[in-house]
Short mmCIF file of C-alpha atoms in Angstrom, two decimals:
data_model
loop_
_atom_site.label_atom_id
_atom_site.label_comp_id
_atom_site.label_asym_id
_atom_site.label_seq_id
_atom_site.Cartn_x
_atom_site.Cartn_y
_atom_site.Cartn_z
CA MET F 1 -18.22 -50.75 11.29
CA LYS F 2 -17.29 -48.41 14.13
CA LYS F 3 -13.56 -48.82 13.51
CA SER F 4 -13.89 -48.31 9.77
CA SER F 5 -16.09 -45.22 10.16
CA SER F 6 -13.60 -43.73 12.63
CA LEU F 7 -10.84 -44.35 10.14
CA PHE F 8 -12.95 -42.86 7.36
CA PHE F 9 -13.51 -39.61 9.26
CA ALA F 10 -9.92 -39.43 10.40
CA LEU F 11 -9.00 -39.63 6.72
CA ILE F 12 -11.42 -36.81 5.83
CA LEU F 13 -10.03 -34.62 8.61
CA THR F 14 -6.42 -35.27 7.63
CA SER F 15 -6.99 -34.64 3.94
CA LEU F 16 -8.87 -31.41 4.65
CA PHE F 17 -6.19 -30.02 6.94
CA THR F 18 -3.28 -31.04 4.71
CA SER F 19 -4.96 -29.72 1.55
CA SER F 20 -5.12 -26.31 3.20
CA GLY F 21 -1.31 -26.23 3.18
CA CYS F 22 -0.77 -27.41 -0.42
CA GLY F 23 0.40 -25.18 -3.27
CA SER F 24 2.48 -22.52 -1.49
CA ASP F 25 2.31 -19.00 -2.93
CA PRO F 26 5.61 -17.89 -4.59
CA ASN F 27 4.86 -14.33 -3.49
CA GLU F 28 4.42 -15.32 0.13
CA GLY F 29 6.26 -13.10 2.58
CA TYR F 30 6.96 -10.32 0.08
CA HIS F 31 4.08 -7.96 1.02
CA ILE F 32 3.21 -7.82 -2.66
CA GLU F 33 -0.25 -6.43 -1.88
CA LYS F 34 1.23 -3.18 -0.57
CA ARG F 35 1.09 -0.41 -3.11
CA TYR F 36 4.39 1.08 -1.96
CA TRP F 37 7.32 -0.67 -0.42
CA ASP F 38 9.29 1.11 2.25
CA ALA F 39 12.89 0.42 3.27
CA ALA F 40 11.79 -2.37 5.61
CA ASP F 41 9.87 -4.08 2.81
CA TYR F 42 12.93 -3.93 0.56
CA HIS F 43 15.10 -5.35 3.29
CA ASN F 44 12.53 -8.10 3.84
CA ALA F 45 12.31 -8.89 0.11
CA LEU F 46 16.08 -8.98 -0.35
CA SER F 47 16.45 -11.24 2.68
CA ILE F 48 13.87 -13.66 1.29
CA ILE F 49 15.46 -13.59 -2.17
CA GLN F 50 18.89 -14.33 -0.76
CA PHE F 51 17.59 -17.07 1.53
CA ARG F 52 15.40 -18.83 -1.05
CA ASN F 53 17.54 -18.39 -4.11
CA GLN F 54 20.56 -20.52 -3.36
CA GLY F 55 22.43 -22.21 -6.20
CA PRO F 56 20.45 -22.81 -9.38
CA VAL F 57 17.17 -21.33 -8.07
CA LYS F 58 16.34 -18.22 -10.04
CA LEU F 59 15.87 -14.71 -8.69
CA PRO F 60 12.49 -13.02 -9.26
CA CYS F 61 12.51 -12.11 -12.92
CA TYR F 62 10.36 -11.78 -16.04
CA SER F 63 10.98 -15.35 -17.14
CA ILE F 64 9.11 -16.62 -14.05
CA PRO F 65 5.61 -15.08 -14.49
CA ALA F 66 4.58 -16.01 -10.92
CA GLN F 67 7.42 -13.90 -9.54
CA THR F 68 7.33 -11.04 -12.03
CA PRO F 69 5.18 -8.92 -9.66
CA ILE F 70 7.98 -9.12 -7.09
CA PHE F 71 10.55 -7.84 -9.54
CA ARG F 72 8.24 -5.08 -10.76
CA LYS F 73 7.74 -4.01 -7.17
CA LEU F 74 11.52 -3.95 -6.61
CA VAL F 75 12.10 -1.51 -9.46
CA ASP F 76 9.07 0.71 -8.91
CA VAL F 77 10.52 4.21 -8.49
CA ASN F 78 7.33 5.38 -6.78
CA ASN F 79 8.38 3.35 -3.75
CA PHE F 80 11.03 5.92 -2.85
CA LYS F 81 9.58 8.97 -4.63
CA VAL F 82 6.47 9.08 -2.43
CA ILE F 83 8.68 9.45 0.63
CA MET F 84 11.78 11.25 -0.57
CA GLU F 85 9.89 13.83 -2.64
CA ASP F 86 7.09 14.48 -0.16
CA ASN F 87 7.89 17.90 1.28
CA GLU F 88 5.25 17.50 3.95
CA LEU F 89 7.46 14.91 5.58
CA GLY F 90 10.37 16.03 7.70
CA LEU F 91 13.78 16.38 6.04
CA ASP F 92 15.52 14.30 8.70
CA PHE F 93 12.94 11.56 8.30
CA ARG F 94 13.32 11.52 4.53
CA GLU F 95 17.10 11.60 4.68
CA LYS F 96 17.20 8.70 7.14
CA TYR F 97 14.85 6.75 4.89
CA SER F 98 17.07 7.48 1.89
CA GLN F 99 20.11 6.12 3.74
CA GLU F 100 18.30 2.84 4.38
CA MET F 101 17.18 2.67 0.75
CA PHE F 102 20.72 3.37 -0.49
CA ASP F 103 21.92 0.15 1.12
CA ASN F 104 18.98 -1.75 -0.33
CA CYS F 105 19.64 -0.39 -3.84
CA ARG F 106 23.27 -1.34 -3.70
CA GLU F 107 22.41 -4.86 -2.58
CA LEU F 108 19.81 -5.16 -5.31
CA SER F 109 22.26 -4.11 -8.01
CA GLN F 110 24.86 -6.62 -6.88
CA LEU F 111 22.34 -9.45 -6.70
CA TYR F 112 21.38 -9.24 -10.36
CA GLN F 113 24.86 -9.00 -11.89
CA ALA F 114 25.38 -12.77 -12.11
CA ARG F 115 26.81 -13.98 -15.42
CA ASP F 116 26.84 -17.38 -17.11
CA ASN F 117 29.79 -19.29 -18.56
CA GLN F 118 29.62 -17.16 -21.72
CA ASP F 119 29.87 -13.98 -19.64
CA LYS F 120 26.30 -13.10 -20.49
CA PHE F 121 24.20 -11.52 -17.76
CA ILE F 122 21.68 -14.12 -16.59
CA TYR F 123 19.19 -11.37 -15.72
CA SER F 124 20.18 -8.80 -18.33
CA LYS F 125 16.76 -7.18 -18.76
CA GLU F 126 16.27 -7.05 -15.00
CA LEU F 127 19.78 -5.64 -14.50
CA ALA F 128 19.13 -2.87 -17.03
CA GLU F 129 15.93 -1.91 -15.18
CA ILE F 130 17.67 -2.02 -11.83
CA MET F 131 20.38 0.30 -13.14
CA ASN F 132 17.73 2.77 -14.28
CA PHE F 133 16.01 2.50 -10.91
CA HIS F 134 19.33 3.11 -9.18
CA LYS F 135 20.10 6.12 -11.39
CA GLU F 136 16.80 7.78 -10.55
CA PHE F 137 17.20 6.94 -6.88
CA GLN F 138 20.69 8.43 -6.69
CA ILE F 139 19.53 11.79 -8.03
CA SER F 140 16.91 12.03 -5.28
CA TYR F 141 19.33 10.67 -2.69
CA PHE F 142 22.08 13.19 -3.34
CA LYS F 143 19.64 16.10 -3.61
CA LEU F 144 18.16 15.19 -0.25
CA GLY F 145 21.59 14.76 1.34
CA ASN F 146 22.69 18.19 0.16
CA GLU F 147 19.44 19.77 1.27
CA LYS F 148 20.07 18.43 4.76
CA ILE F 149 23.64 19.71 4.79
CA LYS F 150 22.45 23.20 3.86
CA LYS F 151 19.66 23.07 6.44
CA GLU F 152 22.03 22.07 9.24
CA ALA F 153 24.74 24.56 8.30
CA ASP F 154 24.90 27.86 10.16
CA ASP F 155 25.54 29.55 6.83
CA PRO F 156 24.46 27.51 3.77
CA ASN F 157 26.47 29.88 1.56
CA ALA F 158 29.72 29.47 3.48
CA PRO F 159 32.59 28.27 1.26
CA ASP F 160 33.15 25.03 3.20
CA VAL F 161 29.47 24.14 2.97
CA ILE F 162 29.39 24.85 -0.76
CA LYS F 163 32.53 22.74 -1.13
CA ILE F 164 30.89 19.74 0.60
CA VAL F 165 27.75 20.12 -1.49
CA ARG F 166 29.80 20.28 -4.70
CA LEU F 167 31.82 17.24 -3.65
CA ASN F 168 28.61 15.26 -3.12
CA GLU F 169 27.32 16.32 -6.52
CA GLN F 170 30.62 15.26 -8.07
CA THR F 171 30.32 11.86 -6.37
CA LEU F 172 26.97 11.45 -8.06
CA VAL F 173 28.47 12.40 -11.43
CA ASP F 174 31.33 9.94 -10.85
CA ASN F 175 28.82 7.18 -10.02
CA TYR F 176 27.05 7.86 -13.28
CA THR F 177 30.37 7.84 -15.12
CA ASN F 178 31.16 4.43 -13.64
CA ASN F 179 27.83 3.14 -14.90
CA LEU F 180 29.09 3.63 -18.45
CA ASP F 181 31.48 0.73 -17.72
CA PHE F 182 28.63 -1.64 -18.55
CA ILE F 183 29.10 -0.72 -22.20
CA LYS F 184 32.25 -2.85 -22.13
CA TYR F 185 29.96 -5.80 -21.44
CA GLU F 186 27.31 -4.88 -24.02
CA LYS F 187 27.50 -8.38 -25.50
CA GLY F 188 26.40 -9.71 -22.14
CA PHE F 189 23.05 -7.97 -22.58
CA SER F 190 20.14 -9.16 -24.70
CA ASP F 191 18.95 -6.72 -27.37
CA GLU F 192 15.94 -5.84 -25.28
CA ALA F 193 18.07 -5.25 -22.18
CA LEU F 194 20.49 -3.09 -24.14
CA ALA F 195 17.61 -0.97 -25.40
CA ILE F 196 16.42 -0.46 -21.80
CA TYR F 197 19.93 0.46 -20.66
CA VAL F 198 20.38 2.92 -23.54
CA ALA F 199 17.01 4.55 -22.88
CA GLY F 200 17.99 4.93 -19.22
CA VAL F 201 21.29 6.58 -20.05
CA ASP F 202 19.53 8.94 -22.47
CA LYS F 203 16.96 9.93 -19.88
CA TYR F 204 18.90 10.06 -16.63
CA PHE F 205 22.20 11.47 -17.86
CA LYS F 206 20.26 14.30 -19.47
CA GLN F 207 18.48 14.91 -16.16
CA LEU F 208 21.77 14.77 -14.27
CA ILE F 209 23.37 17.41 -16.47
CA SER F 210 20.27 19.56 -16.23
CA ASP F 211 19.97 19.29 -12.43
CA PHE F 212 23.69 19.59 -11.68
CA PRO F 213 25.11 21.79 -14.44
CA ASP F 214 28.01 23.07 -12.34
CA SER F 215 29.64 19.69 -11.76
CA ASP F 216 32.77 18.64 -13.61
CA TYR F 217 31.85 16.40 -16.56
CA THR F 218 35.35 16.18 -18.03
CA ALA F 219 35.93 12.62 -16.80
CA MET F 220 32.50 11.57 -18.01
CA LEU F 221 33.20 13.04 -21.46
CA THR F 222 36.49 11.16 -21.63
CA LYS F 223 34.76 7.94 -20.60
CA ALA F 224 31.94 8.41 -23.08
CA THR F 225 34.40 9.07 -25.90
CA LEU F 226 36.43 5.94 -25.08
CA MET F 227 33.29 3.83 -24.75
CA GLN F 228 32.06 5.04 -28.11
CA GLN F 229 35.19 3.56 -29.67
CA LYS F 230 34.66 0.28 -27.84
CA ALA F 231 30.92 -0.01 -28.44
CA GLU F 232 29.69 -2.18 -31.29
CA ALA F 233 25.90 -1.93 -31.10
CA THR F 234 24.45 0.90 -33.18
CA ILE F 235 22.03 2.03 -30.48
CA VAL F 236 24.86 2.29 -27.96
CA LYS F 237 27.06 4.29 -30.33
CA SER F 238 24.14 6.59 -31.13
CA MET F 239 23.36 7.08 -27.41
CA LEU F 240 26.98 7.92 -26.67
CA THR F 241 27.08 10.41 -29.55
CA ASN F 242 24.11 12.27 -28.06
CA LEU F 243 25.68 12.14 -24.61
CA ILE F 244 28.99 13.48 -25.86
CA VAL F 245 27.18 16.39 -27.51
CA LEU F 246 25.42 17.24 -24.22
CA LEU F 247 28.60 16.95 -22.18
CA ASP F 248 30.58 18.99 -24.67
CA LYS F 249 27.94 21.72 -24.60
CA ASN F 250 28.00 21.79 -20.81
CA ILE F 251 31.79 22.00 -20.59
CA LYS F 252 32.01 24.66 -23.28
CA SER F 253 29.32 26.79 -21.62
CA LYS F 254 31.29 26.69 -18.35
CA VAL F 255 34.49 27.71 -20.21
CA ALA F 256 32.60 30.54 -21.89
CA ASN F 257 31.19 31.73 -18.54
CA GLN F 258 34.64 31.66 -16.98
CA SER F 259 36.08 33.66 -19.89
CA ALA F 260 33.29 36.22 -19.58
CA THR F 261 34.01 36.75 -15.86
CA MET T 1 -6.59 -20.67 5.55
CA ARG T 2 -9.00 -18.43 7.47
CA PRO T 3 -10.26 -19.49 10.90
CA TYR T 4 -13.84 -19.32 9.64
CA VAL T 5 -13.05 -22.12 7.22
CA PHE T 6 -11.75 -24.30 10.03
CA VAL T 7 -14.93 -23.61 12.01
CA LEU T 8 -17.05 -24.50 8.98
CA ILE T 9 -15.02 -27.64 8.32
CA PHE T 10 -15.42 -28.67 11.94
CA PHE T 11 -19.20 -28.23 11.85
CA GLY T 12 -19.36 -29.83 8.42
CA ILE T 13 -17.60 -32.95 9.68
CA PHE T 14 -19.76 -32.93 12.76
CA TYR T 15 -22.90 -32.87 10.65
CA ILE T 16 -21.56 -35.57 8.33
CA ILE T 17 -20.96 -37.81 11.36
CA GLU T 18 -24.47 -37.11 12.61
CA ILE T 19 -26.07 -37.75 9.21
CA VAL T 20 -24.13 -40.97 8.59
CA THR T 21 -25.05 -42.18 12.08
CA VAL T 22 -28.72 -41.46 11.40
CA ILE T 23 -28.60 -43.25 8.05
CA ARG T 24 -26.97 -46.28 9.65
CA VAL T 25 -29.55 -46.35 12.39
CA LEU T 26 -32.46 -45.91 10.00
CA ILE T 27 -31.19 -48.70 7.78
CA LYS T 28 -31.43 -50.96 10.79
CA ASN T 29 -35.07 -49.80 11.10
CA PRO T 30 -35.22 -48.83 14.77
CA SER T 31 -38.37 -48.34 16.79
CA PRO T 32 -40.31 -45.11 16.22
CA ILE T 33 -39.37 -43.61 19.62
CA ARG T 34 -35.69 -44.11 18.98
CA ARG T 35 -36.07 -42.57 15.55
CA ILE T 36 -37.78 -39.52 17.04
CA LYS T 37 -35.05 -39.17 19.65
CA ILE T 38 -32.37 -39.32 17.00
CA THR T 39 -34.05 -36.69 14.85
CA LEU T 40 -34.59 -34.43 17.83
CA THR T 41 -30.98 -34.69 18.89
CA ILE T 42 -29.81 -33.78 15.42
CA ASN T 43 -32.16 -30.81 15.19
CA ILE T 44 -31.05 -29.47 18.56
CA VAL T 45 -27.39 -29.82 17.67
CA ILE T 46 -27.87 -28.09 14.34
CA PHE T 47 -29.93 -25.32 15.87
CA PHE T 48 -27.53 -24.48 18.69
CA SER T 49 -24.44 -24.74 16.57
CA GLY T 50 -26.07 -22.46 14.03
CA VAL T 51 -26.94 -19.94 16.73
CA LEU T 52 -23.40 -20.09 18.06
CA MET T 53 -21.91 -19.52 14.61
CA LEU T 54 -24.27 -16.63 14.02
CA ALA T 55 -23.36 -15.07 17.38
CA ILE T 56 -19.67 -15.32 16.55
CA ALA T 57 -20.13 -13.92 13.06
CA LEU T 58 -22.18 -11.01 14.42
CA LEU T 59 -19.47 -10.20 16.90
CA PHE T 60 -17.12 -9.34 14.04
CA ASP T 61 -19.64 -6.94 12.61
CA ILE T 62 -20.68 -5.24 15.83
CA ASN T 63 -19.04 -5.83 19.19
CA TYR T 64 -22.15 -6.24 21.30
CA LEU T 65 -20.05 -7.37 24.26
CA ARG T 66 -18.54 -3.89 24.55
CA TYR T 67 -21.31 -1.91 22.95
CA GLU T 68 -21.15 1.88 22.84
CA SER T 69 -23.90 3.85 21.21
CA PRO T 70 -23.12 5.84 18.05
CA ILE T 71 -21.37 9.17 18.58
CA PRO T 72 -22.89 12.18 16.78
CA TYR T 73 -20.70 14.37 14.60
CA SER T 74 -20.93 17.29 17.03
CA GLU T 75 -18.73 15.26 19.42
CA TRP T 76 -16.04 14.26 16.92
CA LYS T 77 -13.28 15.99 18.85
CA LYS T 78 -13.74 13.59 21.75
CA ILE T 79 -13.07 10.48 19.63
CA SER T 80 -9.88 8.56 20.36
CA PHE T 81 -8.71 5.06 19.55
CA ASN T 82 -10.26 3.91 22.83
CA ASP T 83 -13.60 4.41 21.11
CA PHE T 84 -12.72 1.94 18.36
CA ARG T 85 -14.28 -1.06 20.07
CA GLY T 86 -14.98 -3.40 17.19
CA PHE T 87 -13.15 -6.65 16.52
CA LYS T 88 -10.69 -6.96 13.71
CA ARG T 89 -11.38 -10.16 11.81
CA PRO T 90 -8.68 -12.79 12.36
CA ASN T 91 -5.84 -12.52 9.84
CA GLN T 92 -7.41 -9.43 8.30
CA THR T 93 -4.78 -7.08 6.90
CA LEU T 94 -4.72 -3.96 4.83
CA ASP T 95 -2.66 -4.92 1.77
CA GLY T 96 -0.61 -7.17 4.01
CA GLN T 97 -0.25 -4.53 6.70
CA GLN T 98 -1.28 -5.45 10.23
CA ASP T 99 -1.14 -1.89 11.51
CA PHE T 100 -4.35 -0.21 10.44
CA ALA T 101 -7.68 1.10 11.66
CA PHE T 102 -11.16 0.92 10.22
CA ILE T 103 -13.92 3.42 10.92
CA VAL T 104 -17.63 3.02 10.36
CA SER T 105 -19.49 6.29 9.99
CA GLU T 106 -22.75 7.03 8.27
CA PHE T 107 -25.51 9.55 7.88
CA ASN T 108 -29.20 8.69 7.81
CA ALA T 109 -32.34 10.61 7.14
CA CYS T 110 -35.62 10.41 9.04
CA ARG T 111 -38.74 12.46 9.53
CA VAL T 112 -39.86 13.85 12.86
CA ASN T 113 -43.13 15.80 12.60
CA ASP T 114 -42.49 18.59 10.07
CA ASN T 115 -38.75 18.18 10.21
CA ILE T 116 -36.23 16.06 8.38
CA ILE T 117 -33.23 15.01 10.42
CA ILE T 118 -30.03 14.08 8.62
CA ALA T 119 -27.68 13.00 11.32
CA THR T 120 -24.09 11.80 11.03
CA TYR T 121 -22.77 9.18 13.42
CA PHE T 122 -19.59 7.31 14.20
CA HIS T 123 -20.16 3.69 15.26
CA PRO T 124 -17.65 2.75 17.97
CA SER T 125 -18.64 -0.89 18.21
CA ARG T 126 -18.21 -1.44 14.50
CA SER T 127 -14.94 0.43 14.14
CA TYR T 128 -11.65 -1.11 15.08
CA VAL T 129 -7.94 -0.48 15.34
CA PHE T 130 -5.16 -3.06 15.56
CA ASN T 131 -4.08 -1.69 18.92
CA THR T 132 -6.38 0.46 21.06
CA ASP T 133 -3.45 1.65 23.18
CA LEU T 134 -1.87 3.12 20.08
CA GLU T 135 -1.00 6.80 20.16
CA ASP T 136 -0.68 7.53 16.49
CA GLU T 137 -2.17 10.93 15.84
CA LYS T 138 -1.68 10.63 12.09
CA LEU T 139 -3.61 7.40 11.84
CA LEU T 140 -6.38 8.72 14.08
CA SER T 141 -6.52 11.91 12.06
CA HIS T 142 -6.87 9.92 8.84
CA GLU T 143 -9.79 7.96 10.31
CA ILE T 144 -11.47 11.08 11.69
CA TYR T 145 -11.35 12.63 8.24
CA HIS T 146 -13.41 9.69 7.00
CA PHE T 147 -15.97 10.90 9.53
CA HIS T 148 -15.62 14.47 8.21
CA ILE T 149 -16.27 13.20 4.68
CA THR T 150 -19.48 11.57 5.92
CA GLU T 151 -20.52 14.86 7.51
CA TYR T 152 -19.64 16.77 4.33
CA SER T 153 -21.91 14.44 2.34
CA ALA T 154 -24.64 14.94 4.93
CA ARG T 155 -24.32 18.74 4.66
CA LEU T 156 -24.66 18.57 0.90
CA PHE T 157 -27.79 16.48 1.44
CA ARG T 158 -29.17 19.06 3.90
CA GLN T 159 -28.35 21.84 1.47
CA GLU T 160 -30.30 20.19 -1.30
CA ILE T 161 -33.33 19.70 0.96
CA LYS T 162 -33.26 23.30 2.16
CA LYS T 163 -32.97 24.61 -1.37
CA ALA T 164 -35.92 22.51 -2.57
CA SER T 165 -38.82 24.69 -3.66
CA LYS T 166 -41.44 22.40 -2.13
CA PRO T 167 -41.69 19.87 0.75
CA ILE T 168 -39.80 16.62 0.11
CA SER T 169 -41.86 13.45 -0.23
CA ASP T 170 -40.74 10.13 1.29
CA ASN T 171 -39.80 8.71 -2.09
CA THR T 172 -37.77 11.77 -2.99
CA LEU T 173 -36.04 11.72 0.38
CA GLU T 174 -35.12 8.07 -0.08
CA ALA T 175 -33.79 8.71 -3.58
CA MET T 176 -31.76 11.69 -2.37
CA GLU T 177 -30.34 9.68 0.51
CA GLU T 178 -29.22 6.98 -1.88
CA LYS T 179 -27.68 9.57 -4.19
CA PHE T 180 -25.59 11.09 -1.41
CA GLN T 181 -24.63 7.65 -0.05
CA ILE T 182 -23.18 6.82 -3.46
CA PHE T 183 -21.44 10.19 -3.52
CA GLN T 184 -20.01 9.55 -0.05
CA ASP T 185 -18.81 6.05 -0.95
CA SER T 186 -17.04 7.40 -4.00
CA LEU T 187 -15.37 10.21 -2.04
CA GLN T 188 -14.29 7.83 0.72
CA PHE T 189 -12.73 5.52 -1.84
CA GLN T 190 -10.90 8.39 -3.53
CA TYR T 191 -9.64 9.62 -0.16
CA ASP T 192 -8.20 6.23 0.79
CA ASP T 193 -6.88 5.61 -2.70
CA GLN T 194 -5.15 8.96 -3.14
CA THR T 195 -3.68 9.10 0.34
CA TYR T 196 -3.13 5.33 0.36
CA HIS T 197 -4.59 5.18 3.86
CA SER T 198 -2.46 8.14 5.03
CA TYR T 199 0.83 6.62 3.81
CA LEU T 200 1.21 9.50 1.34
CA PHE T 201 1.54 12.27 3.88
CA GLY T 202 1.54 15.16 1.42
CA LYS T 203 -1.68 13.90 -0.15
CA GLN T 204 -3.17 13.38 3.30
CA LYS T 205 -2.48 17.01 4.24
CA SER T 206 -3.91 18.15 0.93
CA TRP T 207 -7.12 16.18 1.47
CA GLN T 208 -7.45 17.44 5.04
CA SER T 209 -7.18 20.98 3.81
CA SER T 210 -9.79 20.36 1.09
CA ILE T 211 -12.26 18.69 3.44
CA ASP T 212 -11.85 21.45 6.02
CA SER T 213 -12.62 24.03 3.32
CA CYS T 214 -15.64 22.06 2.14
CA LEU T 215 -17.05 21.77 5.65
CA LYS T 216 -16.44 25.45 6.31
CA SER T 217 -18.20 26.42 3.09
CA LEU T 218 -21.27 24.43 4.24
CA LYS T 219 -21.21 25.61 7.84
CA GLU T 220 -24.78 26.93 7.63
CA TYR T 221 -25.92 23.32 7.04
CA GLU T 222 -24.27 21.81 10.09
CA ASN T 223 -27.56 21.56 11.98
CA PRO T 224 -28.97 18.06 11.39
CA ILE T 225 -32.57 19.30 11.73
CA ILE T 226 -34.23 20.80 8.65
CA ASN T 227 -37.72 22.19 8.53
CA ASN T 228 -39.59 20.61 5.67
CA ASN T 229 -42.55 22.99 5.34
#
């Protein structure tokens, strides 16, 4: 009796302790409870994603409901806005943070560009959202960078300072132009993903032109015109038409201003 | 799994062993003295283990091993993280964050002769920080403003008593206290929510400015003692 009761209780103990470890949480390690992720949280999340998601294992995405919160957290623009747009925080602090986030954003974009054997994006909806996230981030990033340059310059209005600032703004415009390359792969996107991408271009390109009106949009106009010929989806063609109108208006207004002076 | 659960499992198994042993012994129908001894042993074990568990649980509510009496609001400038003497519960985090502090402050109302005293206190032995050697002025400032919010609520309470046209009865005082406790709880929640525990620095500065203005506007009610005649 003594031996069997000892065995019985050993069994209870073992089952209780092992049951505490069963059913691991898919969100474990991601700090999903935090309202805002900082650069360290992004780095942590991307490290976990890359470590866990080898081979056929999927990245956090909408098709895995248990991991959807992770993806939503990754593309939440408030994560960087609450730091980069908080003027109470120091400029150097915000600029340093933005540099760390820039690397994270780039890594994130590359991670979700995987395609299948039909050249379709495996995570097309997620990729479209990441591109929109990246577009919004870049606007804040370049604004902050230029603000720091002007702050550190002896004379913010000196020609060489203005030149550097303009070059940075042009880099941003060029990055946006390059983003239009995804139109070549429009068939790789699902309809829903394409709609998200198109909405992002509508919104963020308009903001870009509004915030940086003095940049050179000639290359972007050329790209948009060529892409319009390549595009097949109606929503993409329509988006490009609107974009071309905006770009044309911007370029013509600059020509008119130059003529006036 | 939380440590408390392991403690409860341990005691649960312990009790199961004791109960099964008693059942086995009783089935064999032992002599009355032996039965009494068994029952007594079980009762003593249950009693002392219960007391021990209670003592441990209490420790995480108020650190009676390093007790410091509540600090009145008039001495708020002297508060540092060294005064946060409470114990953080094991594995407790703030949205996954280990680096946080928790302040306990309250106001209470009582009568002394013809006066009503509404005093605001900070409870050192119930407040805790993840690292008492921390020198993080921003985090300390955020916690101190929780204390200021408590004092602001207390001043509003004092204002209402002073403006009353007649002496306040006990029932009315109790009802008013509850009303301002609810008000305080709501304001504290909004403060933490909107500043996200001081993570949103701009919002934190904005709240600090607002609370400072509110306290300044109620400066005439900073005295905890109110004559109730």
